[in-house]
Amino acid sequence: MADTAQKRALRNYRARLTKRGMARFEVLGLDTDRELIRSIAKQLAEDGTEAERIRSTLRQTMTAEPAKKGGILAALRRSPLVGTDLDVTRARVTGRKVDL
């Protein structure tokens, strides 16, 4: 009898969670990340402004495209010094004498 009552209670509890829009799911990860994942899930379940901020940050982090290559070269090509005639030769003068 206790077994059926326990199953019924669990079924009712899960039905209440479903009505609130909650879902149960399993996640595989490192054991060291368990508390972090649980705390994130707890914050997201509260559905407030903090949860929206976390969602936004996670979405941006997870969907971020890898950095484009050639960024430095493109920046140099956009430089205002492009096309100017600069004299970048260095004077070849012997250094000063140092008395050691």
Tab-separated table of C-alpha atoms in Angstrom:
chain	number	residue	atom	x	y	z
A	1	MET	CA	0.000	0.000	0.000
A	2	ALA	CA	2.814	2.426	0.852
A	3	ASP	CA	4.368	1.744	-2.523
A	4	THR	CA	1.240	2.773	-4.432
A	5	ALA	CA	0.726	5.812	-2.198
A	6	GLN	CA	4.309	6.848	-2.823
A	7	LYS	CA	3.914	6.406	-6.577
A	8	ARG	CA	0.681	8.396	-6.524
A	9	ALA	CA	2.330	11.194	-4.528
A	10	LEU	CA	5.234	11.280	-6.966
A	11	ARG	CA	2.849	11.340	-9.937
A	12	ASN	CA	0.882	14.218	-8.349
A	13	TYR	CA	4.087	16.131	-7.601
A	14	ARG	CA	5.307	15.760	-11.181
A	15	ALA	CA	1.886	16.791	-12.502
A	16	ARG	CA	2.069	19.984	-10.395
A	17	LEU	CA	5.530	20.682	-11.785
A	18	THR	CA	4.245	20.232	-15.321
A	19	LYS	CA	1.407	22.690	-14.664
A	20	ARG	CA	4.017	25.232	-13.559
A	21	GLY	CA	5.851	24.677	-16.836
A	22	MET	CA	8.675	22.693	-15.269
A	23	ALA	CA	10.179	19.590	-16.859
A	24	ARG	CA	12.461	16.915	-15.490
A	25	PHE	CA	15.499	15.963	-17.523
A	26	GLU	CA	18.835	14.300	-17.059
A	27	VAL	CA	22.143	15.962	-17.777
A	28	LEU	CA	25.538	14.313	-18.060
A	29	GLY	CA	28.486	16.318	-16.838
A	30	LEU	CA	31.458	16.379	-14.549
A	31	ASP	CA	30.808	15.638	-10.914
A	32	THR	CA	32.575	18.872	-9.974
A	33	ASP	CA	29.987	20.847	-11.980
A	34	ARG	CA	26.963	19.256	-10.296
A	35	GLU	CA	26.280	22.075	-7.827
A	36	LEU	CA	26.910	24.732	-10.463
A	37	ILE	CA	24.398	23.160	-12.848
A	38	ARG	CA	21.855	22.749	-10.057
A	39	SER	CA	22.231	26.355	-8.949
A	40	ILE	CA	21.839	27.600	-12.524
A	41	ALA	CA	18.721	25.455	-12.960
A	42	LYS	CA	17.326	26.780	-9.673
A	43	GLN	CA	17.885	30.389	-10.734
A	44	LEU	CA	16.305	29.782	-14.137
A	45	ALA	CA	13.271	28.140	-12.514
A	46	GLU	CA	12.494	31.314	-10.532
A	47	ASP	CA	11.749	33.147	-13.798
A	48	GLY	CA	12.611	36.699	-12.773
A	49	THR	CA	14.874	39.422	-14.118
A	50	GLU	CA	17.928	37.582	-12.809
A	51	ALA	CA	16.822	34.448	-14.668
A	52	GLU	CA	16.433	36.458	-17.878
A	53	ARG	CA	19.918	37.903	-17.455
A	54	ILE	CA	21.369	34.412	-16.939
A	55	ARG	CA	19.458	33.061	-19.958
A	56	SER	CA	20.689	35.901	-22.124
A	57	THR	CA	24.289	35.416	-21.017
A	58	LEU	CA	24.134	31.662	-21.546
A	59	ARG	CA	22.592	32.062	-25.006
A	60	GLN	CA	25.256	34.535	-26.051
A	61	THR	CA	27.996	32.291	-24.696
A	62	MET	CA	26.711	29.090	-26.242
A	63	THR	CA	25.825	30.535	-29.658
A	64	ALA	CA	28.869	32.777	-29.978
A	65	GLU	CA	30.617	32.353	-33.292
A	66	PRO	CA	34.358	31.774	-33.209
A	67	ALA	CA	36.428	34.876	-33.697
A	68	LYS	CA	37.082	35.711	-37.311
A	69	LYS	CA	40.670	35.351	-38.457
A	70	GLY	CA	42.552	38.253	-39.968
A	71	GLY	CA	41.157	40.869	-37.592
A	72	ILE	CA	44.501	42.576	-37.081
A	73	LEU	CA	45.202	42.693	-40.795
A	74	ALA	CA	41.767	44.168	-41.483
A	75	ALA	CA	42.328	46.796	-38.785
A	76	LEU	CA	45.681	47.742	-40.281
A	77	ARG	CA	44.081	48.102	-43.702
A	78	ARG	CA	41.497	50.499	-42.223
A	79	SER	CA	44.223	52.599	-40.612
A	80	PRO	CA	44.315	56.297	-41.550
A	81	LEU	CA	48.035	55.857	-42.307
A	82	VAL	CA	47.335	53.590	-45.294
A	83	GLY	CA	48.672	55.243	-48.433
A	84	THR	CA	50.798	57.807	-46.633
A	85	ASP	CA	54.490	57.902	-47.393
A	86	LEU	CA	56.237	57.465	-44.079
A	87	ASP	CA	59.985	57.348	-43.723
A	88	VAL	CA	60.583	54.436	-41.410
A	89	THR	CA	64.300	54.021	-42.030
A	90	ARG	CA	66.409	54.050	-38.946
A	91	ALA	CA	69.579	56.054	-38.643
A	92	ARG	CA	72.524	53.681	-38.302
A	93	VAL	CA	74.625	55.554	-35.778
A	94	THR	CA	77.093	53.826	-33.555
A	95	GLY	CA	76.045	53.995	-29.970
A	96	ARG	CA	77.683	56.069	-27.322
A	97	LYS	CA	80.678	54.812	-25.462
A	98	VAL	CA	80.051	53.414	-22.021
A	99	ASP	CA	82.780	53.129	-19.427
A	100	LEU	CA	82.299	49.860	-17.587
